[in-house]
């Protein structure tokens, strides 16, 4: 019986990992297609596509799927286009949320409805465009492993190549730059010190809100469920999670 129980736990864990992997593959595929739609199918002439393909390699995304995503970006099926959409709203206790999604044109209404329902289930509300985006800055974030380089050396290197800031967070260096310079800074750093762990645009809050343990959990449950919606790529909030936070309490 114990062995059977253990096997069930292993299967459950594998199902979670497979679901997460499938979601990441879907995100990468959508990003490649949108990058192609925005800038063409040649990575040499399309920095966003180069970055998407680099991300695909980190996730061991099969080359055949990369090629398929590029084809979809160039030639959508049945005239169905791929659309980037941003939703804005409020979570419990007024926490600001930005939801970035990629939808097929025929699915736009259904995806928006699914996102609205998640907000409602968690005592949040989907708002109009612009209702919270003014709280955030659009920036580029590049990360490298926190290796033998000192934080001062990495800061100098990052600034030299056009970044605005660099700090060590746990075991990674986080390099911030303007959104417009993301591709340029990433490629300059890559030529000198190798490929980064990640490079992507982010929404950084200008100010944060801190809530008690219970209210923080309510917001995180909302974010978790939003991230499970197929169309959703990223969810950003101005919630500050304190060091003392304990999800189990």
Backbone as a ProteinNet text record, in pm:
[ID]
protein_1_A
[PRIMARY]
XXXXXXXXXXXXXXXXXXXXXXXXXXXXXXXXXXXXXXXXXXXXXXXXXXXXXXXXXXXXXXXXXXXXXXXXXXXXXXXXXXXXXXXXXXXXXXXXXXXXXXXXXXXXXXXXXXXXXXXXXXXXXXXXXXXXXXXXXXXXXXXXXXXXXXXXXXXXXXXXXXXXXXXXXXXXXXXXXXXXXXXXXXXXXXXXXXXXXXXXXXXXXXXXXXXXXXXXXXXXXXXXXXXXXXXXXXXXXXXXXXXXXXXXX
[TERTIARY]
82.9	0	85.7	195.5	283.4	345.9	386.5	445.6	346.4	221.9	117.9	97.5	94	76.1	191.6	314.2	430.9	423	378.3	367.1	266.4	156.2	54.9	113.4	196.5	258.5	352.9	430.9	524.1	447.1	336.6	256.4	199.6	154.6	97.8	204.3	324.1	433.2	469	475	508.3	400.9	274.4	165.8	180.1	219	239.8	355.3	466.1	582.9	551.2	475.5	438.9	349.8	257.4	167.7	247.1	342.9	426	509.2	566.6	648	562.8	441.2	351.3	316.7	295.8	264.8	383.3	503.7	622.2	641.3	619.1	629.4	528.7	406.6	303.3	343.4	399.6	444.3	552.5	649.9	761.4	710.5	622.5	568.2	493.2	409.8	334.5	427.7	530.5	623.5	698.8	738.9	806.4	714.7	589.1	494.8	468.8	453.9	429.5	552.4	670.5	794.7	806.7	769.7	773.4	673.2	552.7	450.1	496.7	567.4	609.9	731.6	824.8	951.7	1004.5	923.4	968.7	1032.5	1051.6	1095.1	1243.8	1325.4	1470.4	1530.3	1584.2	1640.7	1751.8	1824.8	1935	1885.7	1762.6	1705.6	1599.1	1577.9	1468.1	1520.2	1564.7	1620.6	1523.3	1395.3	1297.5	1287.9	1292.5	1288.1	1414.2	1530.4	1654.4	1641.8	1583.9	1569.7	1470.9	1362.2	1263	1323.8	1403.9	1468	1571.4	1640.6	1735.5	1662.4	1546.5	1464.7	1420.8	1382.7	1339.5	1450.9	1574.7	1687.7	1702.5	1683.3	1698.3	1594.5	1477.7	1372.2	1377.5	1487	1500.4	1381.8	1337.1	1224.7	1270.1	1204.3	1250.7	1255.8	1357.3	1373.3	1251.4	1192	1072.8	959.9	948.3	843.7	877.5	1005.7	1047	1008.7	1042.3	1009.8	858.7	783.8	637.6	582.3	637.2	591.7	624.7	740.1	777.4	679.7	646.5	551.2	416	372.3	243	244.6	359.3	370.4	366.2	424	427.4	296.9	236.5	115.4	10.4	-63.3	-167.4	-271.4	-321.2	-421.2	-553.4	-611.8	-746.1	-761.4	-655.2	-663.4	-671.3	-646.3	-654.5	-522.1	-525	-402.5	-377.1	-253.7	-214.9	-202.1	-266.2	-273.1	-209.5	-129.2	-80.4	-183.8	-221	-323.6	-275	-303.6	-270.2	-398.9	-419	-534.3	-485.4	-566.3	-530.4	-644.8	-609.7	-715.4	-660.3	-748.2	-714	-743.5	-652	-673.4	-730.6	-738	-782.5	-698.2	-761.8	-694.9	-639.1	-688.9	-650.5	-514.5	-455.9	-326.5	-341	-248.4	-252.6	-196.5	-263.6	-221	-220.5	-112.2	-101.2	-91.2	-174.8	-176.1	-142.7	-31	6.9	-37.7	-107.4	-161.4	-136.7	-138.3	-133	-250	-337.9	-459.1	-466.9	-526.6	-566.5	-690	-701.3	-808.3	-946.1	-966.5	-1097.8	-1123.6	-1016.9	-1030.8	-1031.9	-1015.9	-1000.4	-1112.1	-1234.9	-1349.4	-1351.8	-1325.7	-1327.1	-1214.7	-1096.1	-983.1	-1009.1	-1063.7	-1093.7	-1196.5	-1296.7	-1399.2	-1338.7	-1246.7	-1181.9	-1101.4	-1030.7	-950.2	-1039.7	-1150	-1244.7	-1301.5	-1333.7	-1391.2	-1291.1	-1162.7	-1061.1	-1052.9	-1050.6	-1050.7	-1170.1	-1289.6	-1411.7	-1409.6	-1357.2	-1353.5	-1268	-1172	-1078.4	-1097	-1220.3	-1253.6	-1169.2	-1138.7	-1070.1	-1161.1	-1109.4	-1191.1	-1102.7	-1150	-1081.3	-1122.4	-1023.8	-1053.1	-1033	-1040.2	-1017.3	-867.1	-829	-690.3	-638.6	-522.9	-464.5	-496.7	-580.6	-622.9	-510	-412.1	-299.9	-163.1	-157.6	-26.8	60.3	-1.6	77.3	160.9	129.1	203.5	334.9	347.2	459.7	548.9	676.3	770.3	800.1	809.2	849.1	1001.4	1064.3	1210	1255.5	1386.6	1444.7	1517.9	1506.8	1575.2	1659.5	1787.8	1881.6	1942.8	1945	2000.4	2117.5	2215.6	2332.4	2353.3	2409.4	2442.1	2539.8	2523.3	2613.2	2742.1	2828.1	2951.1	3062.1	3187	3302	3316.1	3242.8	3251.6	3194.7	3257.8	3202.9	3085.9	3002.8	2889.6	2936.7	3047.2	3101.9	3150.2	3219.1	3268.6	3152.4	3048.5	2934.4	2859.7	2851.7	2787.6	2861.7	2994.5	3073.5	3057	3055.6	3040.1	2902.4	2800.8	2664.2	2647.1	2695.4	2684.7	2762.5	2880.3	2962.5	2888.4	2801.7	2729.6	2588.2	2557.8	2432.3	2321.7	2348.5	2246.6	2237.8	2131.1	2110.4	2145.3	2135.5	2157.1	2189.4	2255.9	2284.2	2293.1	2228	2240.9	2235.4	2295.9	2293.8	2175.2	2088.6	1970.3	1982.3	2004.2	2029.9	2149.3	2127.2	2241.9	2245.4	2183.9	2182.8	2214.7	2274.5	2286.8	2165.6	2099	1985.7	2027.9	2025.8	2067.9	1945.2	1925.7	1811.8	1857.7	1778.1	1806.5	1673.7	1679.2	1555.8	1500.3	1370.2	1305.3	1361.1	1384.4	1431.5	1571.7	1653	1791	1809.1	1700.5	1712.2	1792.8	1756.4	1825.7	1972.2	1996.6	2133.2	2221.8	2173.6	2253.7	2276.5	2173.1	2184.3	2290	2288.8	2382.2	2525.7	2543.5	2677.8	2735.6	2653.9	2700	2728.9	2643.5	2659.7	2791.8	2831.4	2957.5	3077.2	3063.5	3177	3179.2	3062.6	3062	2969.3	2916.7	2834.4	2685	2605.8	2459.8	2404.9	2310.5	2252.3	2156.3	2122.4	2022.6	1886.1	1856.4	1730.3	1743.8	1656.8	1651.5	1509.4	1442	1302.4	1256.6	1151.6	1091	1009.8	1007.1	930.5	850.7	755.7	684.4	725.6	799.1	847.9	762	702.4	619.4	702.3	643.2	707	696.1	595	576.8	508.1	525.2	472.7	374.1	291	204.1	241	235.4	263.5	137.4	100.7	-20.8	13.7	-83.5	-58.3	-58.3	-24.1	-3.6	-126.7	-244	-367	-401.6	-390.2	-424	-321.7	-195.7	-92.5	-124.3	-166.3	-202.4	-318.5	-414	-530	-485.7	-393.6	-343.5	-265.8	-181.5	-100.1	-186.8	-297.4	-388.7	-448.9	-483.8	-535.9	-431	-307.6	-200.9	-176.3	-172.9	-150.9	-257.6	-383.7	-492.1	-489	-452.7	-438.5	-331.3	-220.2	-109.8	-147.6	-253.3	-298.8	-387	-434.8	-515.4	-424.6	-467.8	-382.4	-323.3	-401.1	-355.3	-254.6	-248.1	-166.8	-19.2	61.9	206.7	274.2	238.3	299.9	196.6	213.8	131.7	225.1	202.7	285.3	198.3	254.6	178.4	270	207.8	287.2	284	262.7	262.4	405.5	439.2	569.9	551.6	627.1	615.8	726.7	693.1	796	870.2	991.1	1071.1	999	913.8	844.9	724.7	692.2	572.1	585.8	478.4	473.5	343	352.1	232.5	154.6	222.4	156.3	72.8	97.1	24.4	-118.1
-120.9	0	125	121.4	238.1	262.4	150.8	165.2	223.8	178.3	229.7	378.8	417.9	559.2	642.5	589.2	661.2	675.8	568.8	574.2	681.6	692.4	793.8	933.2	952.7	1083.4	1116.9	1015.2	1037.4	1074.9	1003.2	1033.2	1174.6	1213.4	1347.1	1453.9	1430	1525.7	1535.6	1421	1421.6	1495.1	1477.8	1546.2	1697.4	1743.3	1886.5	1936.3	1858.5	1898.7	1899	1798.3	1791.9	1908.3	1944.7	2057.4	2187.5	2202.9	2323.6	2329.7	2216.1	2210.4	2244.1	2188.5	2215.6	2363.5	2425.7	2568.8	2649.9	2615.1	2687.6	2672.9	2552.3	2530.6	2617.6	2625.1	2707	2854.3	2903.9	3043.3	3071.4	2981	3000.4	3000.7	2906.9	2897.1	3024.5	3075.6	3198.2	3317	3325.3	3438.5	3436.2	3318.4	3308.2	3356.3	3310.5	3348.3	3498.5	3558.6	3702.3	3780.4	3732.5	3798.1	3798	3685.3	3675.5	3771.8	3775.5	3866.6	4011.3	4046.4	4185.4	4222.3	4125.6	4163.8	4072.1	3973.9	3885.4	3757.6	3662	3528.2	3502.9	3605.6	3588.2	3636.9	3546.3	3588.2	3691.5	3688.9	3784.1	3928.1	3945.5	4079.6	4109.9	4017.3	4031.4	3999.7	4102.2	4077	4007.3	4042.1	3978.1	3828.7	3793.8	3652	3580.8	3645	3584.5	3553	3648.1	3628	3514.6	3507.2	3401.4	3263.8	3255.4	3127.7	3090.6	3190.3	3164.5	3107.7	3164.5	3112.4	2969.6	2943.5	2809.5	2706.8	2746.1	2653.7	2619.6	2719.8	2693.2	2593.7	2590.7	2497.6	2368.5	2348.3	2229.4	2214	2327.3	2330.6	2270.8	2165.9	2100.1	2195.7	2180.4	2268	2261.8	2143.1	2130.2	2219.8	2233.8	2318.8	2466.7	2500.2	2638.3	2672.5	2582.4	2606.1	2617.2	2534.4	2537.8	2670.6	2719.7	2847.2	2963.1	2955.6	3058.6	3056.9	2936	2924.8	2983.4	2957.8	3011.3	3163.4	3219.2	3364.4	3424.1	3352.1	3401	3375.2	3258.4	3217.8	3162.8	3250.8	3203.3	3119.5	3017.1	2929.6	3002.2	2983.6	3034.8	3183.2	3259.3	3402.7	3439.4	3342.9	3368.9	3427.4	3548	3613.3	3591.1	3614.8	3603.8	3744.7	3770.1	3905.2	3911.2	4016.2	4045.1	4132.6	4095.2	4168.5	4192.4	4309.3	4338.4	4372	4304	4329.6	4393.3	4481.9	4551.6	4541.1	4526.9	4515.8	4521.7	4488.9	4496	4362.6	4321.4	4202.2	4238.7	4141.3	4170.9	4282.1	4365.5	4476.5	4581.8	4582.7	4687.3	4669.6	4550	4525.5	4540.3	4613.7	4636.1	4515.4	4475.2	4359	4391.9	4355.5	4361.7	4219	4184.2	4049.2	4057.5	3998.3	3993.8	3860.1	3867	3745.9	3747.8	3629.9	3614.6	3526.2	3579.7	3507.6	3496.1	3388.2	3381.2	3469.2	3536.1	3634.6	3575.4	3448.8	3386.2	3354.8	3358.7	3322.8	3444	3563.8	3683.1	3698.2	3686.4	3706.4	3600.1	3473.9	3364.9	3380.7	3421.1	3437.8	3552.2	3662	3774	3732.6	3657.7	3610.2	3520.8	3430.6	3341.1	3420.9	3524.2	3607.3	3686.9	3740.2	3815.4	3726.5	3602	3509.9	3480	3467.1	3442.5	3561.6	3681.9	3801	3798.3	3770.6	3773.1	3667.7	3547.9	3439.1	3474.2	3562.7	3595.5	3738.8	3787.7	3921.5	4032	4013.6	4116.9	4170.6	4260.3	4315.4	4349.8	4313.3	4348.5	4490.5	4578.2	4718.2	4757	4885.4	4937.4	4952.8	4956.5	4979.1	5109.8	5105.6	5225.6	5246.6	5159.7	5183.4	5157.4	5073.5	5050.1	5062.3	5065.9	5063	5183	5293.7	5411.8	5387.8	5282.3	5249.2	5178.5	5127.1	5042.9	5110.9	5067.8	5106	4984.2	5006.4	4899.4	4899.8	4791.5	4781.1	4648.8	4636.6	4509.7	4448	4317.3	4245.1	4133.9	4134.5	4031.8	3967.4	3836.4	3769.5	3679.8	3676.2	3588	3514.8	3394.6	3325.2	3407.4	3402.8	3475.2	3398.6	3405.9	3326	3397.5	3381.5	3436.9	3588.3	3650.1	3795.4	3864.1	3972.7	4050.2	4134.2	4179.4	4263.1	4394.1	4448.3	4573.5	4553	4441.6	4414.1	4397.2	4325.9	4303.1	4434	4517.5	4648.1	4730.7	4737.1	4815.4	4763.7	4630.9	4569.2	4601.9	4591	4617.7	4763	4856	4999.1	5030.5	4969.7	4991.5	4953.8	4853.6	4806.4	4863.9	4967.4	5039	5011.1	4928.6	4901.6	5017.6	5019.2	5124.8	5080.8	4951	4904	4755.4	4709.8	4567.6	4538.7	4431.6	4391	4239.4	4188.4	4044.5	4010.1	3923.6	3879.5	3728.6	3687.9	3547.5	3498.3	3405.9	3350.2	3397.2	3513.4	3565.6	3714.3	3758.2	3900.1	3943.4	4048.8	4104.5	4238.8	4246.9	4367.5	4433.9	4561.8	4636.6	4737.3	4750.1	4849.8	4901.3	5003.2	5051.2	4943.2	4942.6	4844.3	4852.1	4974.9	4995.6	4939.2	4930.4	4883.7	4736	4666.4	4528.3	4439.3	4437.4	4350.5	4391.1	4522.4	4572.8	4536.2	4561.3	4531.7	4381.6	4303.6	4158.1	4104.4	4154	4101.1	4147.9	4268.9	4315.5	4232.9	4207.7	4127.2	3984.2	3931.9	3794.3	3775.2	3873.6	3864.1	3860.6	3927.2	3936.2	3825.6	3791.3	3695.4	3575.2	3560.2	3443.9	3470.4	3369.5	3382.8	3396.5	3489.3	3505.4	3391.7	3382.5	3283.8	3317.5	3447.5	3492.4	3638.3	3680.9	3820.9	3846.1	3940	3962.1	4101.2	4151.2	4275.7	4249.9	4345	4331.5	4459.4	4448	4564.8	4579.8	4685.2	4707.5	4815.2	4785	4884.3	5003.6	5121.7	5240.9	5242.5	5174.5	5163	5029.7	4983.4	4852.4	4864.7	4760.2	4750.2	4623.8	4631.6	4517	4482.8	4354.7	4309.5	4207.1	4176.8	4072.9	3935.9	3832.6	3699.4	3648.4	3662.7	3610.7	3680.1	3812.9	3887.6	3863.1	3845.9	3813.6	3680.9	3581.2	3450.7	3463.5	3549.5	3568.4	3622.1	3717.1	3773.6	3668.5	3591.5	3490.1	3379.6	3346.4	3247.3	3300.2	3428.4	3490	3484.8	3523.1	3523	3381.8	3283	3144.2	3098.6	3133.8	3089	3164.1	3291.7	3366.1	3302.9	3262.7	3203.2	3068.6	3005.4	2877.8	2895.1	3016.9	3041.4	3026.6	2949.8	2915.4	3036.5	3142.8	3259.4	3345.2	3330.4	3421	3387.3	3489.9	3475.2	3513.7	3630.7	3680.1	3758.8	3755	3837.5	3919.7	4050.7	4142	4211.5	4234.5	4303.5	4396.6	4482.9	4570.9	4520.1	4389.1	4327.8	4303.4	4351.2	4324.2	4207.2	4099.3	3983.2	3991.4	4012.6	4028.3	3898.7	3910.1	3792.3	3702.2	3762.8	3687.6	3608.9	3625.1	3559.7	3408.8	3342.6	3196.1	3149.4	3082.1	3039.7	2936.4	2861.5	2752.7	2801.5	2922.8	2970.3	3012.5
0	0	0	80.6	85.4	-51.2	-115.5	-247.9	-347.1	-339.2	-427.9	-404.5	-276.7	-242.8	-297.6	-281.8	-331.3	-482.6	-551.7	-696.7	-738.2	-664.7	-696.4	-680.3	-575.2	-553.5	-667.1	-711.4	-821.9	-948.7	-974.5	-1092.7	-1084.7	-964.4	-946.4	-970.5	-914.8	-934.2	-1081.8	-1150.4	-1292.6	-1371.6	-1334.1	-1404.8	-1391.3	-1270.8	-1248.6	-1334.5	-1335.3	-1413.9	-1563	-1609.3	-1751	-1789.7	-1699.8	-1726.3	-1734.5	-1642.1	-1642.6	-1769.4	-1808.8	-1930.6	-2052.9	-2057.3	-2169.1	-2176.8	-2060	-2056.3	-2105.7	-2064.3	-2108.6	-2259.9	-2311.3	-2455.8	-2529.9	-2477.1	-2540.3	-2541.3	-2429.2	-2420.5	-2524.3	-2531.8	-2625.1	-2769	-2801.5	-2935.9	-2974.2	-2883.1	-2909.7	-2928	-2843.9	-2853.2	-2986.7	-3033.1	-3161.7	-3273.7	-3272	-3377.4	-3377.6	-3259	-3250.3	-3294.6	-3257.3	-3299.4	-3451	-3513.2	-3658.9	-3721	-3664.9	-3716.8	-3710	-3601.4	-3581.1	-3664.9	-3685.5	-3748.4	-3855.9	-3898.9	-4004.8	-3953.1	-4043.7	-4003.5	-4006.2	-4035.1	-4037.7	-3906	-3823.1	-3693.4	-3706.2	-3817.8	-3835.6	-3844	-3889.8	-3904.4	-3799.1	-3705.5	-3609.6	-3469.2	-3393	-3258.6	-3164.3	-3174.1	-3085.7	-3116.2	-3242.7	-3279.2	-3231.9	-3244.7	-3194.1	-3045.6	-2970.6	-2826.7	-2797.1	-2874.7	-2853.8	-2883.6	-2988.2	-3022	-2915.7	-2861.2	-2752.1	-2631.2	-2599.2	-2488.8	-2518.4	-2642.7	-2681.8	-2658	-2688.9	-2666.8	-2519	-2431.7	-2287.6	-2237.9	-2301.9	-2261.6	-2343.2	-2418.5	-2503.5	-2597.8	-2649.4	-2742.6	-2875.3	-2926	-3049.3	-3168.3	-3251	-3367.7	-3459	-3470.7	-3556.5	-3506.9	-3373.9	-3318.8	-3338.1	-3332.6	-3362.5	-3506.1	-3599.5	-3740.5	-3760.9	-3688.9	-3700.8	-3649.5	-3536.4	-3480.9	-3575.5	-3640.8	-3739.3	-3856	-3904.4	-4015.7	-3977.6	-3853	-3809.1	-3805	-3766.3	-3764.6	-3903.8	-3999.9	-4138.3	-4211.6	-4181.7	-4255.4	-4159.6	-4089.5	-3997.2	-4071.1	-4003.8	-4064.5	-4085.5	-4203	-4232.2	-4201.1	-4224.3	-4200	-4053.6	-3964.7	-3820.4	-3772.4	-3721.5	-3677.9	-3529.7	-3489.2	-3348.9	-3293.7	-3181.5	-3126.7	-2987.9	-2964.7	-2829.4	-2759.6	-2639.3	-2565.7	-2422.7	-2369.7	-2230.6	-2155.2	-2042.9	-1957.5	-1827.9	-1772.9	-1649.8	-1550.6	-1424	-1324.1	-1183.7	-1090.2	-948.6	-882.3	-797.3	-717.9	-582.2	-490.5	-354.6	-292.4	-211.8	-141.4	-237.4	-362.5	-456	-519.8	-511.2	-575.5	-727.1	-789.9	-934.2	-1008.5	-1116.5	-1194.3	-1343.2	-1409	-1554.9	-1606.1	-1701.2	-1756.1	-1904.8	-1944.5	-2085.4	-2143.3	-2255.7	-2317	-2467	-2524.6	-2670	-2709.5	-2792.9	-2832.3	-2984	-3030.7	-3170.6	-3185.6	-3299.6	-3317.2	-3289.9	-3326	-3305	-3157.8	-3076.4	-2935.3	-2842.7	-2896.8	-2813.6	-2711	-2756.2	-2665.7	-2556.6	-2593.7	-2495.4	-2393.7	-2440.9	-2350.3	-2251.6	-2301.5	-2212.7	-2108.3	-2149.8	-2057.2	-1949.1	-1989.4	-1892.5	-1791.3	-1837.3	-1747.5	-1653.8	-1706.1	-1621.6	-1511	-1544.7	-1446.2	-1334.8	-1369.7	-1267	-1171.7	-1225.8	-1140.2	-1045	-1098	-1017	-907.5	-941.1	-842.1	-721.6	-739.9	-631.9	-580.8	-592.3	-540.4	-604	-730.8	-806.7	-914.8	-996.9	-1105.1	-1224.3	-1342.3	-1465.8	-1503.1	-1524.5	-1550.9	-1696	-1721.1	-1855.2	-1880.7	-2009.2	-2045	-1988.7	-1924.6	-1865.9	-1719.9	-1661.8	-1523	-1422.5	-1457.7	-1365.8	-1432.6	-1566	-1633.1	-1597.2	-1556.6	-1519.3	-1393.1	-1319.3	-1197.1	-1230.7	-1355.1	-1393.6	-1497.2	-1500.2	-1605.5	-1692.1	-1823.2	-1914.6	-1923.3	-1878.5	-1874.5	-1934.6	-1954.4	-1994.2	-1875.9	-1859.2	-1751.3	-1811.2	-1778.5	-1823.9	-1699.7	-1694.3	-1576.3	-1615	-1524.1	-1537.1	-1405	-1409.6	-1284.1	-1200.4	-1069.5	-979.8	-962	-1061.3	-1061.9	-984.9	-1029.4	-956.9	-969.6	-1060.6	-1074.1	-950.3	-911.7	-801	-852.1	-759.2	-798.1	-859.3	-807.4	-862.9	-1006.5	-1031.8	-1167	-1265.2	-1220.2	-1307.7	-1333.1	-1231.3	-1246.9	-1352	-1340.9	-1435.4	-1577.7	-1591.5	-1722.6	-1781.6	-1698.9	-1745.1	-1788.6	-1706.5	-1738.3	-1866.5	-1879.9	-1998.5	-2126.5	-2116.8	-2235.3	-2246.2	-2168	-2187.7	-2089	-1986.4	-1884.9	-1785.6	-1707.9	-1608.9	-1467.5	-1440.8	-1303.6	-1306.2	-1200.8	-1184	-1035.5	-992.1	-852.3	-843.1	-735.3	-714.6	-625.5	-676.2	-602.8	-584.9	-459.5	-427.7	-511.1	-604.7	-678.9	-823.7	-852.7	-988.5	-991.1	-1100.5	-1128	-1210	-1165.5	-1238.6	-1297.5	-1429.4	-1500.5	-1560.6	-1528.3	-1579.5	-1684.2	-1789.8	-1892.7	-1947	-2029.4	-2090.1	-2182	-2198.5	-2285.6	-2427.4	-2474.5	-2611.2	-2633.9	-2527.1	-2541	-2506.7	-2476.4	-2428.2	-2523.2	-2650	-2745.2	-2759.8	-2767.1	-2785.1	-2666.8	-2544.3	-2425.4	-2412.4	-2437.4	-2427	-2522.8	-2646.5	-2745.6	-2720.8	-2668.3	-2633.3	-2518.2	-2415.3	-2303.1	-2347.3	-2434.8	-2479.6	-2553.2	-2632.8	-2705.2	-2610.8	-2495.3	-2403.3	-2298.3	-2242.8	-2130.7	-2152.4	-2272.3	-2300.2	-2285.6	-2321.3	-2322.5	-2180.7	-2160.3	-2026.6	-1991.3	-1863.6	-1820.7	-1878.2	-1885.8	-1944.9	-1985	-2075.7	-2118	-2165	-2102.8	-2139.3	-2095.7	-2160.6	-2113.6	-1987	-1897	-1773.3	-1747.4	-1656.8	-1603.8	-1458.4	-1426.7	-1289.8	-1222.8	-1107.3	-1038.7	-990.4	-997.1	-941.1	-788.6	-736.6	-591.1	-562.4	-439.8	-402.8	-285.6	-272.2	-154.9	-77.7	52.9	138.9	216.1	216.8	284.2	391.1	476.5	576.3	508.1	583.6	527.8	453.6	515.9	457.4	326.2	324.3	202.5	92.2	131.2	31.9	-35.1	43.6	-13.8	-111.4	-79.1	-168.2	-304	-302.1	-428.1	-505.8	-437.4	-505.8	-566.4	-500	-558.4	-688.3	-689	-810.7	-922.8	-890.3	-990.2	-1043.8	-953.7	-995.5	-1094.8	-1065.6	-1153.9	-1287	-1283.1	-1408.9	-1496.5	-1435.6	-1511.9	-1573.2	-1519.5	-1574.9	-1698.3	-1723.9	-1844.2	-1966.8	-2064.1	-2178.2	-2248	-2263.7	-2340.7	-2265	-2133.8	-2051.7	-2062.6	-2089.5	-2097.6	-1965.4	-1911.4	-1787.2	-1707	-1575.3	-1485.5	-1398.3	-1394.6	-1316.5	-1213	-1094.1	-990.1	-911.4	-831.5	-743.7	-599.8	-584	-451.4	-405.5	-289.6	-227.3	-131	-151.6	-63.4	40.8	165.8	269	297.4	352.5	385.8	486.4	567	671.2	618.2	489.8	435.8	439	481.1	487.5	425.1	310.3	237.9	317.2	405.2	477.3	594.6	640.4	759.1	723.5
[MASK]
+++++++++++++++++++++++++++++++++++++++++++++++++++++++++++++++++++++++++++++++++++++++++++++++++++++++++++++++++++++++++++++++++++++++++++++++++++++++++++++++++++++++++++++++++++++++++++++++++++++++++++++++++++++++++++++++++++++++++++++++++++++++++

